[in-house]
Amino acid sequence: DMVPKTYVGMFVGALCALAGVLCIAL
């Protein structure tokens, strides 16, 4: 239960970070 949750959290975190970088770049 903890592993999938962490995996999803990392995925969402990476996605948000990427979106933030793109927004700042634009």
PDB file of C-alpha atoms in Angstrom:
ATOM      1  CA  ASP A   1       0.000   0.000   0.000  1.00  0.00           C
ATOM      2  CA  MET A   2       2.833   2.385   0.826  1.00  0.00           C
ATOM      3  CA  VAL A   3       4.910   1.573  -2.269  1.00  0.00           C
ATOM      4  CA  PRO A   4       2.225   2.426  -4.887  1.00  0.00           C
ATOM      5  CA  LYS A   5       1.308   5.536  -2.906  1.00  0.00           C
ATOM      6  CA  THR A   6       4.930   6.714  -2.902  1.00  0.00           C
ATOM      7  CA  TYR A   7       5.287   5.876  -6.608  1.00  0.00           C
ATOM      8  CA  VAL A   8       2.169   7.874  -7.464  1.00  0.00           C
ATOM      9  CA  GLY A   9       3.359  10.735  -5.253  1.00  0.00           C
ATOM     10  CA  MET A  10       6.730  10.839  -6.973  1.00  0.00           C
ATOM     11  CA  PHE A  11       5.025  10.736 -10.384  1.00  0.00           C
ATOM     12  CA  VAL A  12       2.702  13.607  -9.470  1.00  0.00           C
ATOM     13  CA  GLY A  13       5.609  15.556  -7.957  1.00  0.00           C
ATOM     14  CA  ALA A  14       7.699  15.139 -11.103  1.00  0.00           C
ATOM     15  CA  LEU A  15       4.731  16.137 -13.251  1.00  0.00           C
ATOM     16  CA  CYS A  16       4.111  19.279 -11.180  1.00  0.00           C
ATOM     17  CA  ALA A  17       7.813  20.159 -11.224  1.00  0.00           C
ATOM     18  CA  LEU A  18       7.934  19.766 -15.008  1.00  0.00           C
ATOM     19  CA  ALA A  19       4.787  21.876 -15.451  1.00  0.00           C
ATOM     20  CA  GLY A  20       6.221  24.550 -13.135  1.00  0.00           C
ATOM     21  CA  VAL A  21       9.494  24.686 -15.066  1.00  0.00           C
ATOM     22  CA  LEU A  22       7.622  24.970 -18.359  1.00  0.00           C
ATOM     23  CA  CYS A  23       5.449  27.779 -16.989  1.00  0.00           C
ATOM     24  CA  ILE A  24       8.519  29.665 -15.724  1.00  0.00           C
ATOM     25  CA  ALA A  25      10.328  29.123 -19.032  1.00  0.00           C
ATOM     26  CA  LEU A  26       7.359  30.450 -20.982  1.00  0.00           C
TER      27      LEU A  26
END
